[in-house]
Coordinates of C-alpha atoms in Angstrom, one line a residue:
Chain U
M259 CA -7.0 -33.4 9.7
A260 CA -5.2 -30.3 8.7
A261 CA -3.2 -30.1 5.5
I262 CA 0.4 -30.9 6.4
L263 CA 3.1 -28.3 5.6
E264 CA 6.4 -29.7 4.4
F265 CA 8.3 -28.5 7.5
E266 CA 5.7 -30.2 9.8
K267 CA 6.6 -33.7 8.4
P268 CA 8.6 -34.8 11.5
I269 CA 5.7 -34.0 13.7
Q270 CA 3.4 -35.8 11.4
E271 CA 5.6 -38.9 11.5
L272 CA 5.5 -39.0 15.2
E273 CA 1.8 -38.6 15.3
N274 CA 1.4 -41.4 12.8
K275 CA 3.6 -43.6 15.0
I276 CA 1.5 -42.8 18.1
S277 CA -1.7 -43.7 16.4
E278 CA -0.2 -46.9 15.1
L279 CA 0.9 -47.9 18.6
R280 CA -2.6 -47.0 20.0
T281 CA -4.3 -49.3 17.5
F282 CA -1.8 -52.0 18.0
S283 CA -2.1 -51.8 21.8
K284 CA -5.9 -51.9 21.6
E285 CA -6.0 -54.9 19.1
K286 CA -3.5 -57.0 21.0
G287 CA -4.4 -55.9 24.5
I288 CA -0.8 -55.0 25.3
D289 CA -0.1 -52.0 27.5
L290 CA 2.0 -49.5 25.6
S291 CA 1.1 -46.4 27.5
N292 CA 4.7 -45.7 28.5
E293 CA 5.9 -45.9 25.0
I294 CA 3.0 -43.7 23.8
A295 CA 3.6 -41.1 26.5
I296 CA 7.2 -40.8 25.5
L297 CA 6.3 -40.3 21.9
E298 CA 3.6 -37.8 22.7
K299 CA 6.1 -35.8 24.8
R300 CA 8.5 -36.0 21.9
A301 CA 5.9 -34.8 19.5
V302 CA 5.1 -31.7 21.6
E303 CA 8.9 -31.0 21.9
V304 CA 9.4 -31.3 18.2
R305 CA 6.5 -29.1 17.4
E306 CA 7.6 -26.5 19.9
L307 CA 11.1 -26.6 18.5
I308 CA 10.0 -26.3 14.9
Y309 CA 7.5 -23.5 15.7
S310 CA 10.1 -21.5 17.7
N311 CA 12.5 -21.5 14.8
L312 CA 10.4 -20.7 11.9
T313 CA 11.8 -19.0 8.8
A314 CA 9.9 -16.1 7.3
W315 CA 8.8 -18.3 4.4
Q316 CA 7.4 -20.9 6.9
H317 CA 5.4 -18.0 8.5
V318 CA 4.1 -17.3 5.0
L319 CA 2.9 -20.9 4.6
I320 CA 1.2 -20.8 8.0
A321 CA -0.4 -17.4 7.4
R322 CA -1.8 -18.8 4.1
H323 CA -2.8 -22.2 5.4
P324 CA -6.1 -23.2 3.7
E325 CA -7.5 -24.2 7.1
R326 CA -6.4 -21.2 9.0
P327 CA -9.3 -19.5 10.7
N328 CA -10.6 -16.6 8.6
T329 CA -12.5 -13.4 9.4
S330 CA -15.8 -15.3 9.3
D331 CA -14.5 -17.9 11.8
Y332 CA -13.4 -15.2 14.3
I333 CA -16.7 -13.4 13.9
N334 CA -18.5 -16.6 14.9
Y335 CA -16.2 -17.2 17.8
L336 CA -16.0 -13.7 19.2
F337 CA -19.1 -11.6 18.2
Q338 CA -22.6 -12.4 19.3
D339 CA -25.8 -11.3 17.5
F340 CA -23.7 -10.6 14.4
I341 CA -25.7 -9.1 11.5
E342 CA -24.0 -8.8 8.2
M343 CA -24.5 -5.5 6.2
H344 CA -24.2 -5.6 2.5
G345 CA -23.3 -3.1 -0.2
D346 CA -21.6 0.3 -0.6
R347 CA -24.8 2.1 -1.7
Y348 CA -23.1 3.2 -4.9
Y349 CA -22.3 0.2 -7.0
G350 CA -22.7 -3.2 -5.4
D351 CA -21.7 -5.6 -2.7
D352 CA -18.1 -6.9 -2.6
P353 CA -18.0 -10.5 -1.3
A354 CA -14.2 -10.1 -0.6
V355 CA -15.1 -7.8 2.3
I356 CA -17.5 -8.8 5.1
G357 CA -18.9 -6.3 7.5
G358 CA -21.6 -5.8 10.0
I359 CA -22.6 -5.2 13.6
G360 CA -22.3 -7.5 16.6
R361 CA -21.7 -7.7 20.3
F362 CA -18.2 -8.0 21.7
N363 CA -18.3 -8.9 25.4
G364 CA -21.7 -7.4 25.4
R365 CA -20.8 -4.1 23.7
P366 CA -22.1 -3.3 20.2
V367 CA -19.2 -3.0 17.7
T368 CA -18.7 -2.8 14.0
V369 CA -16.7 -5.6 12.4
I370 CA -15.1 -5.4 9.0
G371 CA -12.7 -7.8 7.4
Q372 CA -11.3 -9.2 4.2
L373 CA -12.7 -12.7 3.8
K374 CA -10.7 -15.5 2.1
G375 CA -12.3 -18.8 1.3
K376 CA -11.0 -22.2 2.5
D377 CA -11.3 -24.1 -0.8
T378 CA -11.3 -23.2 -4.4
K379 CA -15.1 -22.8 -4.6
E380 CA -15.2 -20.4 -1.6
N381 CA -12.2 -18.5 -2.8
L382 CA -13.7 -17.9 -6.2
A383 CA -16.9 -16.6 -4.5
R384 CA -14.8 -14.4 -2.2
N385 CA -12.3 -13.4 -4.9
F386 CA -9.5 -14.7 -2.7
G387 CA -10.1 -11.8 -0.3
M388 CA -9.0 -9.3 -2.9
A389 CA -11.3 -6.3 -2.6
H390 CA -12.8 -4.1 -5.4
P391 CA -13.5 -0.4 -4.8
E392 CA -17.0 -1.2 -3.6
G393 CA -15.4 -3.3 -0.8
Y394 CA -13.5 -0.3 0.5
R395 CA -16.6 1.9 0.0
K396 CA -18.7 -0.6 2.0
A397 CA -16.0 -0.5 4.8
M398 CA -16.1 3.3 4.8
R399 CA -19.9 3.4 5.0
L400 CA -19.8 1.0 8.0
M401 CA -17.1 3.0 9.7
K402 CA -19.1 6.2 9.4
Q403 CA -22.1 4.3 10.7
A404 CA -20.1 3.1 13.7
E405 CA -18.9 6.7 14.3
K406 CA -22.5 8.0 14.3
F407 CA -23.6 5.4 16.9
N408 CA -20.4 5.6 18.9
R409 CA -19.3 2.0 18.3
P410 CA -15.7 0.8 18.2
V411 CA -14.5 -0.7 15.0
V412 CA -12.6 -4.0 14.7
C413 CA -11.0 -4.7 11.3
F414 CA -9.6 -8.1 10.3
I415 CA -6.9 -7.9 7.7
D416 CA -6.4 -11.0 5.5
T417 CA -5.6 -10.2 1.9
P418 CA -2.8 -10.6 -0.7
G419 CA -3.8 -7.2 -2.0
A420 CA -6.5 -5.2 -3.7
Y421 CA -7.9 -6.8 -6.9
P422 CA -5.9 -5.9 -10.0
G423 CA -8.6 -5.9 -12.7
I424 CA -10.4 -3.7 -15.3
G425 CA -13.5 -3.0 -13.3
A426 CA -11.5 -2.3 -10.1
E427 CA -9.5 0.4 -12.0
E428 CA -12.5 1.8 -13.8
R429 CA -14.3 2.3 -10.5
G430 CA -11.3 4.0 -9.0
Q431 CA -9.4 1.5 -6.8
F432 CA -6.8 4.1 -6.0
E433 CA -9.4 6.6 -4.9
A434 CA -11.3 4.1 -2.8
I435 CA -8.3 3.0 -0.8
A436 CA -7.1 6.6 -0.4
R437 CA -10.5 7.7 0.8
S438 CA -10.8 4.8 3.2
I439 CA -7.4 5.7 4.7
L440 CA -8.7 9.3 5.1
I441 CA -11.9 8.2 6.8
M442 CA -9.9 6.1 9.3
A443 CA -7.6 9.0 9.9
T444 CA -10.5 11.1 11.1
L445 CA -12.9 8.5 12.6
K446 CA -13.9 9.6 16.1
V447 CA -14.3 6.1 17.5
P448 CA -11.6 3.5 18.4
I449 CA -10.3 1.4 15.5
I450 CA -8.5 -1.9 16.2
A451 CA -6.8 -3.4 13.2
V452 CA -5.9 -7.1 13.5
V453 CA -3.8 -8.9 10.9
I454 CA -5.0 -12.5 11.1
G455 CA -3.4 -14.0 8.0
E456 CA -1.6 -12.1 5.2
G457 CA -1.7 -8.4 4.9
F458 CA -0.2 -7.0 1.7
S459 CA -0.1 -3.6 0.0
G460 CA -2.5 -0.7 0.0
G461 CA -5.2 -3.4 -0.3
A462 CA -4.5 -4.4 3.3
L463 CA -4.0 -0.8 4.6
G464 CA -7.4 0.2 3.0
I465 CA -9.0 -1.2 6.2
G466 CA -5.9 -1.1 8.4
V467 CA -5.3 2.4 9.8
G468 CA -6.1 1.5 13.5
D469 CA -5.3 3.2 16.8
R470 CA -3.7 -0.1 17.5
I471 CA -2.4 -2.7 15.1
L472 CA -2.5 -6.3 16.5
M473 CA -0.8 -9.2 14.6
Q474 CA -1.3 -12.8 15.3
E475 CA 1.9 -14.6 15.9
H476 CA 2.2 -16.2 12.5
S477 CA 0.5 -13.4 10.5
I478 CA 2.6 -11.4 8.0
Y479 CA 2.3 -7.8 6.8
S480 CA 4.2 -5.8 4.2
V481 CA 4.1 -3.5 1.2
I482 CA 4.1 -6.4 -1.3
T483 CA 3.9 -10.2 -1.4
P484 CA 7.2 -12.1 -1.5
E485 CA 6.3 -13.3 -5.0
G486 CA 5.7 -9.7 -6.1
Y487 CA 8.9 -8.5 -4.6
A488 CA 10.9 -11.2 -6.3
S489 CA 9.3 -10.8 -9.7
I490 CA 9.6 -7.0 -9.7
L491 CA 13.0 -6.5 -8.2
W492 CA 14.7 -9.6 -9.3
K493 CA 12.6 -10.5 -12.3
D494 CA 12.4 -14.0 -10.8
S495 CA 9.2 -15.0 -9.0
T496 CA 10.8 -18.3 -7.9
R497 CA 13.0 -16.4 -5.4
N498 CA 9.9 -15.8 -3.2
R499 CA 11.5 -17.5 -0.2
E500 CA 14.5 -15.3 -0.3
A501 CA 12.2 -12.3 -0.7
A502 CA 10.2 -13.3 2.4
E503 CA 13.5 -13.1 4.4
T504 CA 14.5 -9.8 2.8
I505 CA 11.5 -7.6 3.2
R506 CA 10.6 -8.1 6.9
I507 CA 7.1 -9.5 6.9
V508 CA 6.8 -11.6 10.1
A509 CA 4.9 -10.2 13.1
R510 CA 7.8 -9.8 15.4
D511 CA 9.7 -7.7 12.8
I512 CA 6.7 -5.6 12.2
Q513 CA 6.5 -4.9 15.9
K514 CA 10.2 -4.1 16.1
L515 CA 9.7 -1.5 13.3
G516 CA 7.1 0.2 15.4
V517 CA 4.1 -0.7 13.3
A518 CA 2.5 -3.6 15.2
D519 CA 1.6 -2.7 18.8
K520 CA 0.9 -6.2 20.0
I521 CA 1.6 -9.8 19.0
V522 CA -1.3 -12.1 19.8
P523 CA -0.1 -15.7 20.6
E524 CA -1.4 -18.7 18.6
P525 CA -1.6 -22.3 19.8
V526 CA 1.6 -24.2 19.1
G527 CA 1.4 -25.4 15.5
G528 CA -0.6 -22.3 14.3
A529 CA -4.1 -21.1 14.6
H530 CA -5.4 -23.8 12.3
R531 CA -4.4 -26.5 14.8
D532 CA -6.9 -25.2 17.4
P533 CA -9.1 -22.4 16.0
A534 CA -11.1 -22.1 19.3
A535 CA -7.9 -21.5 21.3
A536 CA -6.6 -19.1 18.7
A537 CA -9.9 -17.2 18.9
G538 CA -9.6 -17.2 22.7
F539 CA -6.2 -15.5 22.6
L540 CA -7.4 -13.0 20.0
G541 CA -10.5 -12.2 22.0
E542 CA -8.4 -11.4 25.1
A543 CA -6.1 -9.2 23.1
I544 CA -9.0 -7.3 21.5
A545 CA -10.8 -6.9 24.8
E546 CA -7.7 -5.5 26.5
T547 CA -6.9 -3.1 23.7
M548 CA -10.5 -1.9 23.5
E549 CA -10.6 -1.1 27.2
E550 CA -7.6 1.0 26.8
L551 CA -9.0 2.9 23.8
L552 CA -12.4 3.4 25.3
E553 CA -10.9 5.4 28.1
L554 CA -9.7 8.1 25.7
A555 CA -11.9 11.1 24.6
P556 CA -12.2 11.4 20.8
E557 CA -9.7 14.3 20.7
A558 CA -7.0 12.3 22.6
L559 CA -7.8 9.2 20.5
L560 CA -7.3 11.2 17.2
A561 CA -4.2 12.9 18.5
R562 CA -2.6 9.6 19.4
R563 CA -3.6 8.0 16.2
Y564 CA -1.9 10.9 14.3
E565 CA 1.2 10.5 16.4
K566 CA 1.4 6.8 15.8
Y567 CA 1.6 7.2 12.0
R568 CA 3.5 10.5 12.2
S569 CA 6.3 8.8 14.0
I570 CA 6.8 5.8 11.8
G571 CA 10.0 6.2 10.0
N572 CA 10.7 9.5 11.8
L573 CA 14.0 10.9 10.7
A574 CA 16.6 13.1 12.1
D575 CA 17.8 15.7 9.6
Chain T
M257 CA 4.5 -1.8 -5.8
V258 CA 3.9 -1.5 -9.5
L259 CA 7.2 -0.2 -10.6
E260 CA 7.5 -2.9 -13.2
A261 CA 4.3 -1.7 -14.8
F262 CA 5.7 1.3 -16.6
R263 CA 7.0 1.1 -20.0
K264 CA 10.5 2.4 -20.0
Q265 CA 10.5 5.9 -21.4
K266 CA 12.4 5.6 -24.6
Q267 CA 14.2 8.9 -24.5
T268 CA 16.7 7.6 -27.0
T269 CA 19.3 10.1 -28.1
V270 CA 19.7 9.7 -31.8
Q271 CA 23.2 9.9 -33.2
P272 CA 23.5 12.7 -35.8
D273 CA 24.1 11.2 -39.3
T274 CA 27.6 11.5 -40.7
E275 CA 26.6 14.2 -43.2
N276 CA 25.8 16.7 -40.4
R277 CA 29.1 16.8 -38.6
D278 CA 28.5 20.3 -37.3
I279 CA 25.7 19.2 -35.0
P280 CA 27.0 17.8 -31.7
D281 CA 25.8 14.7 -30.0
G282 CA 22.7 14.8 -27.8
I283 CA 21.1 17.7 -29.6
W284 CA 18.3 15.6 -31.0
I285 CA 15.7 13.5 -29.3
K286 CA 13.2 11.1 -30.7
C287 CA 9.6 11.4 -29.5
S288 CA 8.7 8.3 -27.6
R289 CA 5.3 8.2 -29.2
C290 CA 5.3 9.5 -32.8
E291 CA 9.1 9.0 -33.3
E292 CA 9.5 12.4 -34.7
I293 CA 13.0 13.7 -34.4
L294 CA 13.0 16.8 -32.3
L295 CA 15.6 19.4 -31.5
N296 CA 16.2 19.3 -27.7
K297 CA 16.3 23.1 -27.8
D298 CA 12.8 23.3 -29.3
L299 CA 11.5 20.6 -27.0
D300 CA 12.6 22.7 -24.0
K301 CA 10.9 25.8 -25.4
N302 CA 7.7 23.8 -25.9
Y303 CA 7.4 22.6 -22.2
K304 CA 8.9 19.3 -23.2
V305 CA 5.9 18.5 -25.3
C306 CA 6.3 17.1 -28.8
H307 CA 5.2 19.7 -31.2
K308 CA 4.0 17.1 -33.6
C309 CA 1.9 14.7 -31.5
G310 CA 1.5 16.5 -28.2
F311 CA 3.3 13.8 -26.2
H312 CA 4.3 15.1 -22.7
F313 CA 7.9 14.0 -21.9
R314 CA 8.4 13.3 -18.2
L315 CA 9.9 16.3 -16.4
K316 CA 12.7 16.6 -13.9
A317 CA 11.6 18.4 -10.7
A318 CA 13.9 21.3 -11.6
E319 CA 12.2 21.7 -15.0
R320 CA 8.8 21.6 -13.4
I321 CA 9.8 24.3 -10.8
K322 CA 11.0 26.5 -13.6
M323 CA 7.8 26.1 -15.6
I324 CA 5.3 26.6 -12.7
L325 CA 6.8 28.8 -10.1
D326 CA 7.5 32.6 -10.4
E327 CA 11.1 33.1 -11.4
G328 CA 13.4 33.1 -8.5
S329 CA 10.6 32.5 -6.0
F330 CA 11.4 28.9 -5.1
R331 CA 13.1 28.0 -1.9
E332 CA 13.6 24.4 -1.2
I333 CA 12.8 23.0 2.3
D334 CA 14.2 19.8 3.8
A335 CA 16.8 19.5 1.0
G336 CA 19.3 17.8 3.3
I337 CA 17.3 14.7 4.2
L338 CA 19.2 11.7 2.8
P339 CA 17.7 8.4 1.9
V340 CA 17.6 5.7 4.5
N341 CA 18.1 1.9 4.1
P342 CA 16.3 0.5 7.1
F343 CA 17.0 -3.2 6.3
K344 CA 20.6 -2.5 5.1
L345 CA 20.0 -4.2 1.8
A346 CA 23.1 -4.1 -0.4
D347 CA 21.0 -4.0 -3.6
Y348 CA 19.1 -1.0 -2.4
E349 CA 22.2 0.9 -1.3
R350 CA 23.6 0.5 -4.8
K351 CA 20.2 1.6 -6.4
L352 CA 20.1 4.6 -4.2
R353 CA 23.6 5.6 -5.2
E354 CA 22.8 5.1 -8.9
A355 CA 19.6 7.1 -8.5
R356 CA 21.5 10.0 -6.9
D357 CA 24.0 10.0 -9.7
K358 CA 21.4 9.8 -12.4
S359 CA 19.0 12.4 -11.0
G360 CA 21.3 14.7 -9.1
L361 CA 18.7 14.6 -6.3
N362 CA 18.9 13.2 -2.7
E363 CA 15.4 11.6 -3.0
A364 CA 12.4 11.3 -5.3
V365 CA 10.7 14.5 -4.2
V366 CA 11.7 18.1 -4.0
A367 CA 9.6 20.3 -1.7
G368 CA 9.6 24.0 -1.1
E369 CA 7.9 27.3 -1.0
G370 CA 7.4 29.8 -3.8
S371 CA 4.8 31.7 -5.6
I372 CA 2.6 31.3 -8.7
E373 CA 1.6 34.7 -10.3
G374 CA 2.4 36.2 -6.9
V375 CA 0.3 33.8 -4.8
P376 CA 2.5 32.1 -2.2
V377 CA 2.3 28.3 -2.2
I378 CA 3.9 25.3 -0.7
T379 CA 4.7 22.7 -3.3
A380 CA 6.1 19.2 -3.5
I381 CA 7.3 17.9 -6.8
M382 CA 8.1 14.2 -7.5
D383 CA 10.8 13.1 -9.9
T384 CA 10.7 9.8 -11.7
N385 CA 14.4 10.0 -12.4
F386 CA 15.0 8.9 -8.8
M387 CA 13.8 5.2 -8.5
M388 CA 10.7 5.9 -10.5
G389 CA 9.5 8.4 -7.9
S390 CA 8.8 5.6 -5.5
M391 CA 7.8 6.5 -1.9
G392 CA 9.8 5.2 1.0
T393 CA 10.3 6.7 4.4
V394 CA 12.0 9.9 3.2
V395 CA 9.6 10.7 0.4
G396 CA 6.7 10.2 2.9
E397 CA 8.4 12.3 5.4
K398 CA 9.1 15.2 3.0
I399 CA 5.6 15.1 1.7
T400 CA 4.2 15.1 5.2
R401 CA 6.5 18.0 6.2
A402 CA 5.3 20.0 3.1
I403 CA 1.7 19.4 4.1
E404 CA 2.5 20.5 7.7
A405 CA 4.3 23.6 6.4
A406 CA 1.2 24.5 4.3
A407 CA -1.0 24.1 7.4
A408 CA 1.4 26.1 9.6
Q409 CA 1.9 28.9 7.1
K410 CA -1.7 28.9 5.9
K411 CA -0.7 28.6 2.3
P412 CA -2.3 26.5 -0.4
L413 CA -0.5 23.2 -1.2
I414 CA 0.2 21.9 -4.6
I415 CA 1.7 18.4 -5.1
F416 CA 2.9 17.1 -8.5
A417 CA 2.7 13.4 -8.2
A418 CA 4.9 11.2 -10.4
S419 CA 5.5 7.8 -8.9
G420 CA 5.3 4.1 -9.5
G421 CA 4.1 3.6 -5.9
A422 CA 5.5 2.6 -2.5
R423 CA 9.1 1.7 -2.5
M424 CA 9.4 -2.0 -2.0
Q425 CA 12.9 -2.0 -0.4
E426 CA 11.6 -0.4 2.7
G427 CA 8.7 -2.9 3.2
I428 CA 6.1 -2.1 5.7
L429 CA 7.6 1.3 6.5
S430 CA 6.9 2.4 2.9
L431 CA 3.3 1.2 3.2
M432 CA 2.8 3.2 6.4
Q433 CA 3.8 6.4 4.5
L434 CA 0.3 6.2 2.9
A435 CA -1.3 6.5 6.3
K436 CA 1.2 9.2 7.5
T437 CA 0.7 11.5 4.5
V438 CA -3.1 11.1 4.6
E439 CA -3.2 11.8 8.3
A440 CA -1.4 15.1 7.7
L441 CA -3.8 15.9 4.8
A442 CA -6.8 15.3 7.0
R443 CA -5.6 18.0 9.3
L444 CA -4.9 20.4 6.5
S445 CA -8.4 19.8 5.1
E446 CA -10.0 20.3 8.5
A447 CA -8.3 23.7 8.7
G448 CA -10.1 24.6 5.5
Q449 CA -7.0 24.9 3.4
L450 CA -6.7 24.3 -0.3
Y451 CA -4.8 21.3 -1.7
I452 CA -4.4 20.9 -5.5
S453 CA -3.1 17.5 -6.6
V454 CA -1.6 17.3 -10.1
L455 CA -1.3 13.8 -11.5
T456 CA 1.6 13.4 -14.0
D457 CA 3.0 10.3 -15.7
P458 CA 2.9 8.0 -13.9
T459 CA 0.8 8.2 -10.7
T460 CA 0.1 4.7 -9.5
G461 CA 0.3 2.3 -6.5
G462 CA 0.8 3.7 -3.0
V463 CA 1.1 7.3 -4.2
S464 CA -2.2 7.3 -6.2
A465 CA -3.9 5.4 -3.3
S466 CA -2.9 8.1 -0.8
F467 CA -2.3 11.8 -1.0
A468 CA -2.5 12.0 -4.8
A469 CA -6.1 11.0 -4.8
L470 CA -7.2 13.4 -2.1
G471 CA -6.8 16.8 -3.6
D472 CA -9.7 19.3 -3.2
I473 CA -9.0 19.7 -6.9
I474 CA -7.4 17.0 -9.0
L475 CA -5.7 18.0 -12.3
A476 CA -3.8 15.7 -14.6
E477 CA -1.4 16.1 -17.5
P478 CA -2.6 14.7 -20.8
E479 CA -2.2 10.9 -21.2
A480 CA -0.6 10.5 -17.8
M481 CA -0.7 6.8 -16.6
I482 CA -2.9 6.7 -13.5
G483 CA -4.2 3.9 -11.4
F484 CA -3.7 1.6 -8.5
T485 CA -2.3 -1.5 -10.3
G486 CA 0.0 -1.0 -13.3
P487 CA -1.2 -2.3 -16.7
R488 CA 1.3 -5.2 -16.9
V489 CA 0.2 -6.7 -13.6
I490 CA -3.4 -6.4 -14.7
E491 CA -2.7 -8.0 -18.0
Q492 CA -0.9 -10.9 -16.3
T493 CA -3.8 -11.4 -13.9
I494 CA -6.7 -11.3 -16.3
R495 CA -4.7 -12.8 -19.2
Q496 CA -6.0 -10.3 -21.7
K497 CA -4.7 -7.2 -23.4
L498 CA -5.9 -3.9 -22.0
P499 CA -7.7 -1.6 -24.4
E500 CA -5.9 1.4 -25.9
G501 CA -6.0 4.4 -23.5
F502 CA -6.9 2.3 -20.4
Q503 CA -5.8 4.1 -17.2
R504 CA -4.7 7.2 -19.0
A505 CA -5.7 10.6 -17.6
E506 CA -8.5 10.9 -20.1
F507 CA -9.9 7.5 -19.0
F508 CA -10.0 8.6 -15.4
E509 CA -11.5 12.0 -16.3
Q510 CA -14.2 10.1 -18.2
H511 CA -14.8 7.8 -15.1
G512 CA -15.0 10.7 -12.8
F513 CA -11.8 10.7 -10.9
V514 CA -10.0 13.7 -12.4
D515 CA -11.4 17.3 -12.4
K516 CA -9.6 18.5 -15.4
I517 CA -6.9 17.6 -17.8
V518 CA -4.5 20.5 -18.3
P519 CA -1.9 20.6 -21.0
R520 CA 1.5 21.6 -19.7
S521 CA 1.5 24.9 -21.6
Q522 CA -1.6 25.9 -19.6
M523 CA -0.7 24.5 -16.3
K524 CA 0.7 27.6 -14.6
E525 CA -2.1 29.8 -15.7
T526 CA -4.7 27.2 -14.6
L527 CA -3.1 26.8 -11.2
A528 CA -2.9 30.6 -10.9
K529 CA -6.6 31.0 -11.7
L530 CA -7.6 28.3 -9.2
L531 CA -5.4 29.8 -6.5
K532 CA -6.9 33.3 -7.0
L533 CA -10.4 31.8 -6.9
H534 CA -9.6 30.6 -3.4
L535 CA -8.0 33.8 -2.2
Q536 CA -10.0 35.2 0.7
G537 CA -10.8 38.8 1.4
E538 CA -9.0 40.5 -1.5
Q539 CA -11.2 40.1 -4.5

């Protein structure tokens, strides 16, 4: 059973009621199928109603849901023969970034993504998906490898940001992110960036400069977390909900701003309700996007990639 | 992103004591580091560097232009681009107004063409007096246009970075300026042209993690604060005090991320030497 978010309580109450009726009907041998059907219909309606009127903060809660499918789940659902590659060849292997080669609909591709854990133990091992420089350097290495063997690259973005620590700074976090952005700007194979959970700051963009940016329906993307925004601009981190509404982080807003190219639907109730269905939608969207990109010669691909970023925030004098 | 991380520069104007009534207000300034009382006039003559401890005061873009470019050579480009407020935030509107009043600038970067010891260059100079030099849409656009001008005119590019990072009030649009500026730099680099990045206090967040980190040559001013995350956020995260000198220019030179630390008094001649070493066909 998925952890219940506060705003999902009405759905939860209906579901509890339904299961009570089922038990009761079974125990007493009374036919309650009509009553159950009515309640089930009601539950679907309530869920659809709630999920079609989410606030930005509710999107944040869904995007950060502990049971939301992570990069590793989508690799398992969508890529066959996946082989993980470790290390940046300079310093070490960053567990916050997973990368390797697999088959997508039969075609060899390189997959890279930030990997958050689903519980405290996993999150400690994965550093909550917050990469060190060696994570970005591993990503760059795998991207150059993909270019050499003419494989498309799929990047899954799911991070609150790059790790803010002593070692990360010593080993040049700023340089690693900048260099990774540069590598993506010039990579001669298609790059599809997919925001699957939360994408914040240069830490997200460090693997996010794609020919296309896809966002799952309930994913969020911005320059800083709502908590960071509230604590820096308002000196009050408790105003995180208000910040979430202020800075435009939800997928549909990011699409309106010309950054996200496509919103990938999720099952009603969020990807964690039905990970297989979520992966199905995601697989379709990636396949469709990849087909479009594979038709372009490298020069055209790079020209369009340049134009995509050049035109963001384009200004008239 | 990390705007909060910078210690406020304590450029306190010290009131003259009652004995010295012939000295008008604002003529003295206290060094933020050694607290020496300095004559503003002397400080100006000494490149805004404290004569006692060598502390480099932050510069206005106009002061930097005067120190680095040949006299009368600078011609500003894209001066007329005004800030934008894409999400129509009232707070931001007010901050932009205050920043304009305080700095006398339209935005946090001044770009233009000029020459250094006769060598023509394109330059972009960031100014912390405008919202801590943060990069939103307009700063990203002006930097990109400067890079494109350097490419089109086949001139070397010099960018003086001074920024707390991406500007939060423009959300995702600010973040995308990292990609936009770097895309433009990639083209400049592929054309075989020189880009010198000069890191000044502070260079952090989205600016350090994009164009500022990608110079063919990276110079830094002494003791400039450099890094991705500002020290305060790191201290809050790891719950320990950072060592003295952490993330200063000298620290990053030691760790291999800065080619050379250049005191301000030698900046112009160093840039001129580097530019001349890259001149082709006229040795």
